Coordinates of N, CA, C and O in Angstrom, one line a residue:
M1 N -29.6 -17.0 -26.0 CA -28.3 -16.6 -25.4 C -27.3 -17.7 -25.8 O -26.1 -17.6 -25.4
A2 N -27.7 -18.8 -26.5 CA -26.8 -19.7 -26.9 C -25.6 -19.2 -27.7 O -25.8 -18.3 -28.5
G3 N -24.4 -19.6 -27.2 CA -23.2 -19.2 -28.0 C -22.6 -17.9 -27.4 O -21.6 -17.4 -27.7
M4 N -23.4 -17.4 -26.4 CA -22.8 -16.2 -25.8 C -22.2 -16.3 -24.5 O -22.5 -17.3 -23.8
T5 N -21.3 -15.4 -24.1 CA -20.6 -15.5 -22.9 C -21.1 -14.2 -22.1 O -21.0 -13.1 -22.7
E6 N -21.4 -14.3 -20.9 CA -21.8 -13.1 -20.1 C -21.2 -13.3 -18.7 O -21.0 -14.4 -18.2
V7 N -21.0 -12.2 -18.1 CA -20.6 -12.0 -16.6 C -21.8 -11.6 -15.9 O -22.4 -10.4 -16.2
R8 N -22.1 -12.2 -14.8 CA -23.2 -11.8 -14.0 C -22.7 -11.6 -12.6 O -21.9 -12.2 -12.1
I9 N -23.2 -10.6 -11.9 CA -22.9 -10.1 -10.6 C -24.1 -10.3 -9.6 O -25.1 -9.8 -10.1
A10 N -23.8 -11.0 -8.5 CA -24.8 -11.3 -7.6 C -24.4 -11.4 -6.2 O -23.3 -12.0 -6.0
H11 N -25.1 -10.9 -5.2 CA -24.8 -11.3 -3.9 C -25.1 -12.7 -3.6 O -26.0 -13.2 -4.1
T12 N -24.3 -13.1 -2.6 CA -24.6 -14.7 -2.1 C -26.1 -14.9 -1.9 O -26.7 -15.9 -2.2
A13 N -26.8 -13.9 -1.2 CA -28.2 -14.1 -0.9 C -29.0 -14.1 -2.0 O -30.1 -14.6 -2.0
D14 N -28.7 -13.7 -3.2 CA -29.5 -13.7 -4.4 C -29.2 -14.9 -5.3 O -29.8 -14.9 -6.4
L15 N -28.2 -15.7 -4.9 CA -28.0 -17.0 -5.7 C -28.6 -18.2 -5.2 O -28.7 -18.4 -4.0
D16 N -29.3 -19.0 -6.1 CA -30.0 -20.1 -5.6 C -29.1 -21.3 -5.3 O -28.0 -21.2 -5.7
A17 N -29.6 -22.3 -4.7 CA -28.8 -23.4 -4.3 C -28.1 -24.1 -5.4 O -27.0 -24.4 -5.4
A18 N -28.8 -24.2 -6.6 CA -28.1 -24.8 -7.8 C -26.8 -24.0 -8.3 O -26.0 -24.7 -8.6
T19 N -26.9 -22.6 -8.2 CA -25.9 -21.9 -8.7 C -24.8 -21.9 -7.8 O -23.7 -22.1 -8.2
L20 N -25.1 -21.9 -6.5 CA -23.9 -22.0 -5.5 C -23.3 -23.4 -5.6 O -22.1 -23.5 -5.6
A21 N -24.1 -24.5 -5.8 CA -23.4 -25.7 -6.0 C -22.7 -25.8 -7.2 O -21.6 -26.4 -7.1
A22 N -23.1 -25.3 -8.4 CA -22.3 -25.2 -9.5 C -21.0 -24.5 -9.3 O -20.0 -24.9 -9.8
A23 N -21.1 -23.3 -8.6 CA -19.9 -22.6 -8.3 C -18.8 -23.4 -7.5 O -17.7 -23.3 -7.8
R24 N -19.4 -24.0 -6.4 CA -18.5 -24.8 -5.7 C -17.9 -25.9 -6.4 O -16.7 -26.1 -6.3
G25 N -18.7 -26.6 -7.3 CA -18.1 -27.7 -8.2 C -17.1 -27.2 -9.0 O -16.1 -27.7 -9.4
L26 N -17.3 -26.1 -9.8 CA -16.3 -25.4 -10.5 C -15.1 -25.1 -10.0 O -14.0 -25.4 -10.5
L27 N -15.1 -24.5 -8.7 CA -13.9 -24.2 -7.9 C -13.1 -25.6 -7.5 O -11.8 -25.7 -7.6
D28 N -13.9 -26.6 -7.2 CA -13.2 -27.9 -6.9 C -12.5 -28.4 -8.1 O -11.3 -28.9 -8.0
E29 N -13.0 -28.2 -9.3 CA -12.4 -28.7 -10.6 C -11.3 -27.7 -10.9 O -10.2 -28.2 -11.3
A30 N -11.5 -26.4 -10.7 CA -10.5 -25.4 -11.1 C -9.1 -25.6 -10.2 O -8.0 -25.4 -10.7
F31 N -9.3 -26.0 -9.0 CA -8.2 -26.1 -8.0 C -7.8 -27.5 -7.9 O -7.1 -27.9 -7.0
A32 N -8.3 -28.3 -8.8 CA -7.8 -29.8 -8.9 C -8.0 -30.5 -7.5 O -7.1 -31.2 -7.1
G33 N -9.0 -30.2 -6.9 CA -9.4 -30.8 -5.6 C -8.8 -30.2 -4.3 O -9.0 -30.7 -3.2
D34 N -8.0 -29.1 -4.6 CA -7.4 -28.4 -3.5 C -8.2 -27.2 -3.0 O -7.6 -26.1 -2.9
F35 N -9.5 -27.3 -2.9 CA -10.4 -26.2 -2.5 C -11.2 -26.7 -1.3 O -12.0 -27.5 -1.5
A36 N -10.8 -26.3 -0.2 CA -11.4 -26.8 1.1 C -12.8 -26.1 1.4 O -13.0 -25.1 0.9
D37 N -13.5 -26.7 2.4 CA -14.7 -26.2 2.8 C -14.4 -24.7 3.3 O -15.3 -23.8 3.2
H38 N -13.4 -24.4 4.1 CA -13.0 -23.2 4.5 C -12.8 -22.1 3.4 O -13.3 -21.0 3.5
D39 N -12.1 -22.6 2.3 CA -12.0 -21.8 1.3 C -13.2 -21.3 0.7 O -13.4 -20.1 0.2
W40 N -14.2 -22.2 0.5 CA -15.6 -21.9 0.0 C -16.3 -20.9 1.0 O -16.8 -19.9 0.5
D41 N -16.3 -21.1 2.2 CA -16.9 -20.3 3.2 C -16.4 -18.9 3.1 O -17.1 -18.0 3.2
H42 N -15.1 -18.7 2.8 CA -14.4 -17.4 2.8 C -15.0 -16.5 1.7 O -15.1 -15.3 1.8
G43 N -15.6 -17.2 0.6 CA -16.0 -16.3 -0.4 C -17.6 -16.0 -0.4 O -18.2 -15.5 -1.1
L44 N -18.2 -16.6 0.6 CA -19.6 -16.4 0.8 C -20.0 -15.1 1.5 O -19.1 -14.6 2.5
G45 N -21.2 -14.6 1.4 CA -21.5 -13.3 2.1 C -21.2 -12.0 1.5 O -21.3 -11.0 1.9
G46 N -20.6 -12.1 0.2 CA -20.2 -11.0 -0.6 C -20.9 -11.0 -1.9 O -21.9 -11.6 -2.1
V47 N -20.1 -10.4 -2.8 CA -20.6 -10.2 -4.3 C -19.8 -11.2 -5.1 O -18.7 -11.3 -5.0
H48 N -20.6 -12.0 -5.8 CA -20.0 -13.0 -6.8 C -20.0 -12.4 -8.3 O -21.0 -11.9 -8.7
A49 N -18.9 -12.8 -9.0 CA -18.8 -12.6 -10.3 C -19.0 -14.0 -11.0 O -18.1 -14.8 -10.6
L50 N -19.8 -14.2 -11.9 CA -19.9 -15.6 -12.6 C -20.0 -15.4 -14.0 O -20.6 -14.5 -14.6
V51 N -19.1 -16.1 -14.7 CA -19.0 -16.2 -16.1 C -19.8 -17.4 -16.6 O -19.4 -18.6 -16.2
W52 N -20.7 -17.1 -17.5 CA -21.6 -18.1 -18.2 C -21.2 -18.2 -19.6 O -21.1 -17.1 -20.2
S53 N -21.0 -19.4 -20.1 CA -20.9 -19.5 -21.5 C -21.8 -20.6 -22.0 O -21.6 -21.8 -21.6
R54 N -22.6 -20.2 -23.0 CA -23.6 -21.2 -23.6 C -24.2 -22.0 -22.5 O -24.6 -23.2 -22.5
G55 N -24.7 -21.3 -21.4 CA -25.6 -21.8 -20.3 C -24.8 -22.6 -19.3 O -25.3 -23.0 -18.3
E56 N -23.4 -22.6 -19.5 CA -22.6 -23.4 -18.5 C -21.8 -22.4 -17.6 O -21.3 -21.4 -18.1
L57 N -21.7 -22.6 -16.4 CA -20.9 -21.8 -15.4 C -19.5 -22.2 -15.6 O -19.1 -23.3 -15.3
V58 N -18.6 -21.3 -16.1 CA -17.3 -21.5 -16.4 C -16.3 -20.8 -15.6 O -15.1 -21.0 -15.7
G59 N -16.7 -19.8 -14.9 CA -15.7 -19.0 -14.1 C -16.5 -18.3 -12.9 O -17.7 -18.1 -12.9
H60 N -15.7 -18.1 -11.7 CA -16.2 -17.6 -10.5 C -15.1 -16.7 -9.9 O -14.0 -17.1 -9.8
A61 N -15.6 -15.8 -9.2 CA -14.8 -14.9 -8.3 C -15.8 -14.3 -7.3 O -16.9 -14.0 -7.6
S62 N -15.2 -13.9 -6.1 CA -16.2 -13.2 -5.2 C -15.4 -12.1 -4.5 O -14.1 -12.2 -4.5
V63 N -16.0 -11.2 -3.9 CA -15.3 -10.2 -3.1 C -16.1 -10.0 -1.8 O -17.4 -9.9 -2.0
V64 N -15.4 -10.1 -0.7 CA -16.1 -10.0 0.6 C -15.4 -8.9 1.4 O -14.2 -8.5 1.1
Q65 N -16.1 -8.4 2.4 CA -15.5 -7.3 3.3 C -14.7 -8.0 4.3 O -15.1 -8.9 5.0
R66 N -13.5 -7.4 4.5 CA -12.6 -7.7 5.6 C -12.0 -6.5 6.1 O -12.0 -5.5 5.5
R67 N -11.4 -6.6 7.4 CA -10.8 -5.4 8.0 C -9.3 -5.8 7.9 O -8.8 -6.8 8.4
L68 N -8.4 -4.8 7.4 CA -7.0 -4.9 7.4 C -6.5 -3.9 8.3 O -6.9 -2.7 8.0
L69 N -5.6 -4.1 9.1 CA -5.0 -3.1 10.1 C -3.6 -2.6 9.3 O -2.9 -3.4 9.0
Y70 N -3.6 -1.3 9.2 CA -2.5 -0.7 8.5 C -2.2 0.6 9.2 O -3.3 1.5 9.2
G71 N -1.2 1.0 9.5 CA -0.7 2.3 9.8 C -1.6 2.8 11.1 O -1.9 4.0 11.1
G72 N -1.9 2.0 12.0 CA -2.7 2.3 13.1 C -4.2 2.4 12.9 O -4.9 3.0 13.8
R73 N -4.7 2.1 11.8 CA -6.1 2.1 11.5 C -6.6 0.8 10.8 O -5.9 0.1 10.2
A74 N -8.0 0.6 10.9 CA -8.5 -0.4 10.2 C -9.2 0.0 8.9 O -9.9 0.9 8.9
L75 N -8.7 -0.6 7.8 CA -9.2 -0.2 6.5 C -10.2 -1.2 6.1 O -10.2 -2.4 6.4
R76 N -11.2 -0.8 5.5 CA -12.4 -1.6 4.8 C -11.8 -2.1 3.5 O -11.7 -1.4 2.6
A77 N -11.6 -3.5 3.4 CA -11.0 -4.0 2.3 C -12.0 -4.9 1.7 O -12.7 -5.7 2.2
G78 N -12.0 -4.8 0.3 CA -12.7 -5.8 -0.6 C -11.7 -6.9 -0.8 O -10.8 -6.8 -1.6
Y79 N -12.0 -8.1 -0.2 CA -11.0 -9.2 -0.2 C -11.5 -10.2 -1.3 O -12.7 -10.7 -1.3
V80 N -10.7 -10.4 -2.3 CA -11.1 -11.4 -3.5 C -10.8 -12.7 -3.1 O -9.8 -13.2 -2.5
E81 N -11.9 -13.6 -3.4 CA -11.8 -15.0 -3.0 C -12.3 -15.9 -4.1 O -13.1 -15.4 -5.1
G82 N -11.9 -17.1 -4.2 CA -12.5 -18.1 -5.1 C -12.4 -17.8 -6.5 O -13.4 -18.0 -7.3
V83 N -11.3 -17.3 -7.0 CA -11.0 -16.9 -8.5 C -10.7 -18.3 -9.2 O -9.7 -18.8 -9.0
G84 N -11.5 -18.7 -10.1 CA -11.3 -19.8 -10.8 C -12.0 -20.0 -12.2 O -13.2 -19.5 -12.2
V85 N -11.5 -20.6 -13.1 CA -12.0 -20.8 -14.4 C -11.8 -22.2 -14.7 O -10.8 -22.9 -14.5
R86 N -13.0 -22.9 -15.1 CA -13.0 -24.4 -15.6 C -11.8 -24.6 -16.5 O -11.6 -23.8 -17.4
P87 N -11.0 -25.7 -16.2 CA -9.8 -25.9 -17.1 C -10.1 -25.9 -18.6 O -9.3 -25.3 -19.3
G88 N -11.1 -26.4 -19.1 CA -11.4 -26.4 -20.5 C -11.7 -25.0 -21.1 O -11.8 -24.9 -22.3
H89 N -11.8 -24.0 -20.3 CA -12.3 -22.7 -20.7 C -11.1 -21.6 -20.4 O -11.5 -20.4 -20.5
R90 N -10.0 -22.1 -20.0 CA -9.0 -21.1 -19.8 C -8.3 -20.5 -21.0 O -8.5 -21.1 -22.0
G91 N -7.7 -19.3 -20.9 CA -7.1 -18.7 -22.0 C -8.0 -17.9 -22.9 O -7.6 -17.6 -24.0
R92 N -9.3 -17.7 -22.5 CA -10.3 -17.1 -23.3 C -10.7 -15.7 -22.7 O -11.7 -15.1 -23.1
G93 N -9.9 -15.2 -21.7 CA -10.2 -13.9 -21.1 C -11.2 -14.0 -20.0 O -11.6 -12.9 -19.4
H94 N -11.7 -15.1 -19.6 CA -12.6 -15.2 -18.4 C -12.1 -14.7 -17.1 O -12.8 -14.0 -16.4
G95 N -10.8 -15.0 -16.8 CA -10.1 -14.6 -15.7 C -10.1 -13.0 -15.6 O -10.5 -12.4 -14.6
R96 N -9.8 -12.4 -16.6 CA -9.8 -10.9 -16.8 C -11.2 -10.4 -16.6 O -11.4 -9.3 -15.8
S97 N -12.2 -11.0 -17.1 CA -13.6 -10.6 -17.0 C -14.0 -10.6 -15.6 O -14.6 -9.7 -15.1
L98 N -13.7 -11.7 -14.9 CA -14.0 -11.9 -13.6 C -13.4 -10.8 -12.7 O -14.0 -10.2 -11.8
M99 N -12.1 -10.5 -12.9 CA -11.4 -9.7 -12.1 C -11.9 -8.2 -12.3 O -12.1 -7.2 -11.4
A100 N -12.3 -7.9 -13.6 CA -12.8 -6.5 -14.0 C -14.1 -6.4 -13.1 O -14.4 -5.2 -12.6
A101 N -15.0 -7.3 -13.0 CA -16.2 -7.2 -12.3 C -16.0 -7.0 -10.8 O -16.6 -6.1 -10.2
V102 N -15.1 -7.8 -10.2 CA -14.9 -7.7 -8.7 C -14.1 -6.3 -8.4 O -14.3 -5.7 -7.4
E103 N -13.2 -6.0 -9.3 CA -12.5 -4.6 -9.2 C -13.5 -3.4 -9.3 O -13.4 -2.5 -8.5
R104 N -14.6 -3.6 -10.1 CA -15.6 -2.5 -10.1 C -16.2 -2.4 -8.8 O -16.5 -1.2 -8.2
V105 N -16.5 -3.6 -8.2 CA -17.1 -3.5 -6.8 C -16.2 -3.0 -5.7 O -16.6 -2.1 -4.9
I106 N -15.0 -3.3 -5.8 CA -13.9 -2.9 -4.9 C -13.8 -1.2 -5.0 O -13.9 -0.6 -4.0
R107 N -13.7 -0.9 -6.3 CA -13.4 0.6 -6.4 C -14.7 1.3 -6.0 O -14.6 2.6 -5.6
G108 N -15.9 0.8 -5.9 CA -17.1 1.5 -5.6 C -17.4 1.4 -4.1 O -18.3 2.2 -3.7
A109 N -16.8 0.5 -3.4 CA -17.2 0.3 -2.0 C -16.2 0.2 -0.9 O -16.6 0.0 0.2
Y110 N -15.0 0.1 -1.3 CA -13.9 -0.2 -0.4 C -12.7 0.7 -0.5 O -12.5 1.5 -1.5
E111 N -11.9 0.8 0.6 CA -10.7 1.6 0.6 C -9.5 1.0 -0.1 O -8.7 1.7 -0.4
L112 N -9.6 -0.3 -0.3 CA -8.5 -1.0 -1.0 C -9.1 -2.4 -1.2 O -9.9 -2.9 -0.7
G113 N -8.4 -3.0 -2.4 CA -8.7 -4.5 -2.6 C -7.5 -5.2 -2.0 O -6.4 -4.7 -1.9
A114 N -7.7 -6.5 -1.7 CA -6.7 -7.3 -1.2 C -7.0 -8.8 -1.6 O -8.2 -9.1 -1.8
L115 N -5.9 -9.5 -1.9 CA -6.2 -11.0 -2.1 C -4.9 -11.7 -1.7 O -3.8 -11.2 -1.6
S116 N -4.9 -13.1 -1.7 CA -3.8 -13.8 -1.5 C -3.8 -14.8 -2.8 O -4.8 -15.3 -3.2
T117 N -2.6 -14.8 -3.4 CA -2.5 -15.5 -4.6 C -1.5 -16.6 -4.7 O -0.5 -16.7 -3.9
S118 N -1.6 -17.6 -5.6 CA -0.7 -18.5 -5.9 C 0.4 -18.0 -6.8 O 0.1 -17.0 -7.3
E119 N 1.5 -18.7 -6.8 CA 2.5 -18.2 -7.8 C 2.0 -18.1 -9.2 O 2.4 -17.3 -9.9
E120 N 1.3 -19.1 -9.6 CA 0.8 -19.3 -11.0 C -0.1 -18.1 -11.4 O -0.1 -17.8 -12.6
A121 N -0.9 -17.5 -10.4 CA -1.8 -16.5 -10.8 C -1.3 -15.0 -10.7 O -2.1 -14.1 -11.0
R122 N -0.1 -14.9 -10.3 CA 0.4 -13.6 -9.9 C 0.4 -12.7 -11.2 O 0.2 -11.5 -11.1
G123 N 0.7 -13.2 -12.4 CA 0.8 -12.5 -13.6 C -0.6 -11.9 -13.9 O -0.6 -10.8 -14.4
L124 N -1.7 -12.7 -13.7 CA -3.0 -12.1 -13.9 C -3.2 -10.8 -13.1 O -3.7 -9.8 -13.6
Y125 N -2.9 -10.9 -11.8 CA -3.1 -9.8 -11.0 C -2.3 -8.6 -11.2 O -2.7 -7.5 -11.2
A126 N -1.0 -8.9 -11.4 CA -0.1 -7.8 -11.7 C -0.4 -7.1 -13.0 O -0.3 -6.0 -13.0
A127 N -0.9 -7.8 -14.0 CA -1.2 -7.2 -15.4 C -2.4 -6.3 -15.1 O -2.6 -5.4 -15.9
R128 N -3.3 -6.5 -14.0 CA -4.4 -5.6 -13.9 C -4.1 -4.5 -12.8 O -5.1 -3.8 -12.4
G129 N -2.9 -4.4 -12.4 CA -2.6 -3.3 -11.5 C -2.4 -3.6 -10.0 O -2.2 -2.7 -9.2
W130 N -2.6 -4.9 -9.7 CA -2.5 -5.3 -8.3 C -1.0 -5.3 -8.0 O -0.3 -5.6 -8.8
L131 N -0.7 -4.9 -6.8 CA 0.6 -4.8 -6.3 C 1.0 -5.8 -5.2 O 0.2 -5.9 -4.2
P132 N 2.2 -6.4 -5.2 CA 2.6 -7.3 -4.2 C 2.8 -6.4 -2.9 O 3.3 -5.3 -3.0
W133 N 2.4 -7.0 -1.8 CA 2.6 -6.4 -0.5 C 4.0 -6.8 -0.2 O 4.4 -7.9 -0.2
L134 N 4.9 -5.7 0.1 CA 6.3 -6.0 0.3 C 6.8 -6.1 1.8 O 7.8 -6.6 2.2
G135 N 6.0 -5.7 2.7 CA 6.1 -5.7 4.0 C 5.7 -7.0 4.7 O 5.1 -7.8 4.1
P136 N 6.0 -7.1 6.0 CA 5.6 -8.3 6.7 C 4.1 -8.3 7.1 O 3.4 -7.4 7.1
T137 N 3.6 -9.7 7.0 CA 2.1 -9.9 7.1 C 2.0 -10.5 8.6 O 2.7 -11.2 9.1
F138 N 0.7 -10.3 9.1 CA 0.3 -10.8 10.3 C -1.2 -11.1 10.3 O -1.8 -10.6 9.4
A139 N -1.7 -11.8 11.3 CA -3.1 -12.0 11.4 C -3.5 -11.7 13.0 O -2.8 -12.0 13.8
L140 N -4.6 -11.2 13.1 CA -5.2 -10.8 14.4 C -5.9 -12.1 14.9 O -7.0 -12.3 14.5
T141 N -5.3 -13.0 15.6 CA -5.8 -14.4 16.0 C -6.6 -14.1 17.4 O -6.4 -13.1 18.1
P142 N -7.2 -15.1 17.8 CA -7.8 -15.2 19.1 C -6.8 -15.0 20.2 O -7.1 -14.6 21.4
M143 N -5.5 -15.3 19.9 CA -4.4 -15.3 21.0 C -3.6 -14.0 20.8 O -2.7 -13.9 21.5
G144 N -4.1 -13.0 19.9 CA -3.3 -11.8 19.8 C -2.7 -11.8 18.3 O -3.1 -12.7 17.5
I145 N -1.9 -10.8 18.0 CA -1.2 -10.7 16.6 C -0.2 -11.7 16.5 O 0.7 -11.9 17.3
A146 N -0.3 -12.3 15.3 CA 0.6 -13.4 15.0 C 1.3 -13.2 13.7 O 0.5 -12.8 12.7
R147 N 2.5 -13.5 13.5 CA 3.2 -13.3 12.3 C 2.7 -14.5 11.3 O 2.5 -15.7 11.7
T148 N 2.6 -14.0 10.0 CA 2.2 -15.0 9.0 C 3.2 -15.0 7.9 O 2.9 -14.6 6.7
E149 N 4.5 -15.3 8.1 CA 5.6 -15.1 7.3 C 5.4 -15.9 6.0 O 5.8 -15.5 4.8
E150 N 4.7 -17.1 6.1 CA 4.5 -17.9 4.9 C 3.6 -17.3 3.9 O 3.6 -17.7 2.6
D151 N 2.9 -16.2 4.3 CA 2.0 -15.5 3.3 C 2.6 -14.3 2.8 O 2.0 -13.7 1.9
D152 N 3.9 -13.9 3.2 CA 4.4 -12.5 2.8 C 4.5 -12.4 1.3 O 4.3 -11.3 0.8
D153 N 4.8 -13.4 0.5 CA 5.1 -13.3 -0.9 C 3.8 -13.4 -1.7 O 3.7 -13.2 -2.9
G154 N 2.7 -13.8 -1.0 CA 1.5 -14.0 -1.8 C 0.3 -13.0 -1.6 O -0.7 -13.1 -2.3
V155 N 0.5 -12.0 -0.8 CA -0.5 -11.0 -0.6 C -0.4 -9.8 -1.7 O 0.8 -9.2 -1.8
Y156 N -1.5 -9.5 -2.3 CA -1.4 -8.4 -3.3 C -2.5 -7.4 -3.0 O -3.6 -7.8 -2.3
V157 N -2.3 -6.1 -3.3 CA -3.3 -5.1 -2.9 C -3.7 -4.3 -4.2 O -2.9 -4.2 -5.1
L158 N -4.8 -3.7 -4.1 CA -5.3 -2.8 -5.2 C -5.7 -1.5 -4.5 O -6.7 -1.3 -3.9
P159 N -4.7 -0.6 -4.4 CA -5.1 0.7 -3.7 C -6.2 1.4 -4.5 O -6.3 1.5 -5.6
V160 N -7.1 1.9 -3.5 CA -8.3 2.6 -4.1 C -8.4 3.9 -3.3 O -9.0 4.0 -2.2
G161 N -7.7 5.0 -3.7 CA -7.8 6.3 -3.0 C -7.0 6.3 -1.7 O -7.3 7.3 -0.9
T162 N -6.3 5.3 -1.3 CA -5.5 5.3 0.0 C -4.2 5.1 -0.5 O -3.8 4.2 -1.1
D163 N -3.3 6.0 0.1 CA -1.8 6.0 -0.1 C -1.3 4.8 0.8 O -1.6 4.9 2.0
L164 N -0.6 3.9 0.2 CA -0.1 2.7 1.1 C 1.5 2.6 1.0 O 1.9 2.8 -0.1
D165 N 2.1 2.5 2.1 CA 3.5 2.2 2.1 C 3.5 0.6 2.1 O 3.3 -0.1 3.2
R166 N 3.8 0.0 0.9 CA 3.7 -1.5 0.9 C 4.9 -2.2 1.5 O 4.9 -3.3 1.5
T167 N 5.7 -1.4 2.2 CA 6.8 -2.1 3.0 C 6.4 -2.1 4.5 O 7.2 -2.7 5.2
A168 N 5.3 -1.5 4.9 CA 4.9 -1.5 6.2 C 4.1 -2.9 6.6 O 4.0 -3.7 5.8
E169 N 3.9 -2.9 7.9 CA 3.2 -4.1 8.3 C 1.7 -4.1 7.9 O 1.1 -3.1 7.9
L170 N 1.1 -5.3 7.6 CA -0.2 -5.4 7.3 C -0.9 -6.6 8.1 O -0.3 -7.7 8.0
V171 N -1.9 -6.3 8.8 CA -2.5 -7.4 9.7 C -3.9 -7.7 9.1 O -4.8 -6.7 8.9
C172 N -4.3 -8.9 8.9 CA -5.7 -9.3 8.6 C -6.5 -9.7 9.8 O -5.9 -10.2 10.8
D173 N -7.8 -9.6 9.6 CA -8.7 -10.1 10.7 C -8.7 -11.7 10.7 O -8.3 -12.3 9.8
W174 N -9.1 -12.2 11.8 CA -9.1 -13.7 12.0 C -10.2 -14.3 11.3 O -11.3 -13.8 11.1
R175 N -10.0 -15.5 10.7 CA -10.9 -16.4 10.2 C -10.4 -17.9 10.3 O -9.2 -18.0 10.3
D176 N -11.2 -18.8 10.2 CA -10.8 -20.3 10.2 C -10.2 -20.4 8.8 O -10.5 -19.9 7.9
G177 N -9.4 -21.6 8.8 CA -8.7 -21.9 7.6 C -7.6 -21.0 7.3 O -6.9 -20.5 8.2
D178 N -7.2 -20.7 6.0 CA -6.3 -19.9 5.6 C -6.6 -18.4 6.0 O -7.7 -18.0 5.6
V179 N -5.9 -17.8 6.8 CA -6.2 -16.4 7.2 C -6.0 -15.4 6.0 O -6.8 -14.4 6.2
W180 N -5.1 -15.6 5.3 CA -4.9 -14.6 4.1 C -5.6 -15.3 2.9 O -5.7 -16.2 2.7

């Protein structure tokens, strides 16, 4: 397989400790040290897409299940986490390959996809059909529903058979760290 690039899909439970450590290290490098323990935890317990090039892990993304409250009901969402490509391997289509893999999982198992993005990555998601959420965002916290205005511009969704009014309110379930 030397010289080849491949995308592998695996559940967290099926990844060995060395692969998980390599993925965490890759994300620390990809996010220039701005990837916290909570960020890593958010991507565990779901399905990982891993890009390998010449035996080296060069890209990672995961999709985990979350509940998003919309229009008076709880939607089963495939939430994308930890999308990163090693800096020396960017611009080679690895991000698109990662997203294609997690989108396949989302389309097969969830009512919609969702993610929170940085301004720099918005073009990648928009080019793949992800749509910005235009309405106000909230989080279901231990103290009740709280507004998350700082996240309004960064939430993107991938509708999967569910008609969405993207100007409506959207509420995410609670978790430690960044809620979106």
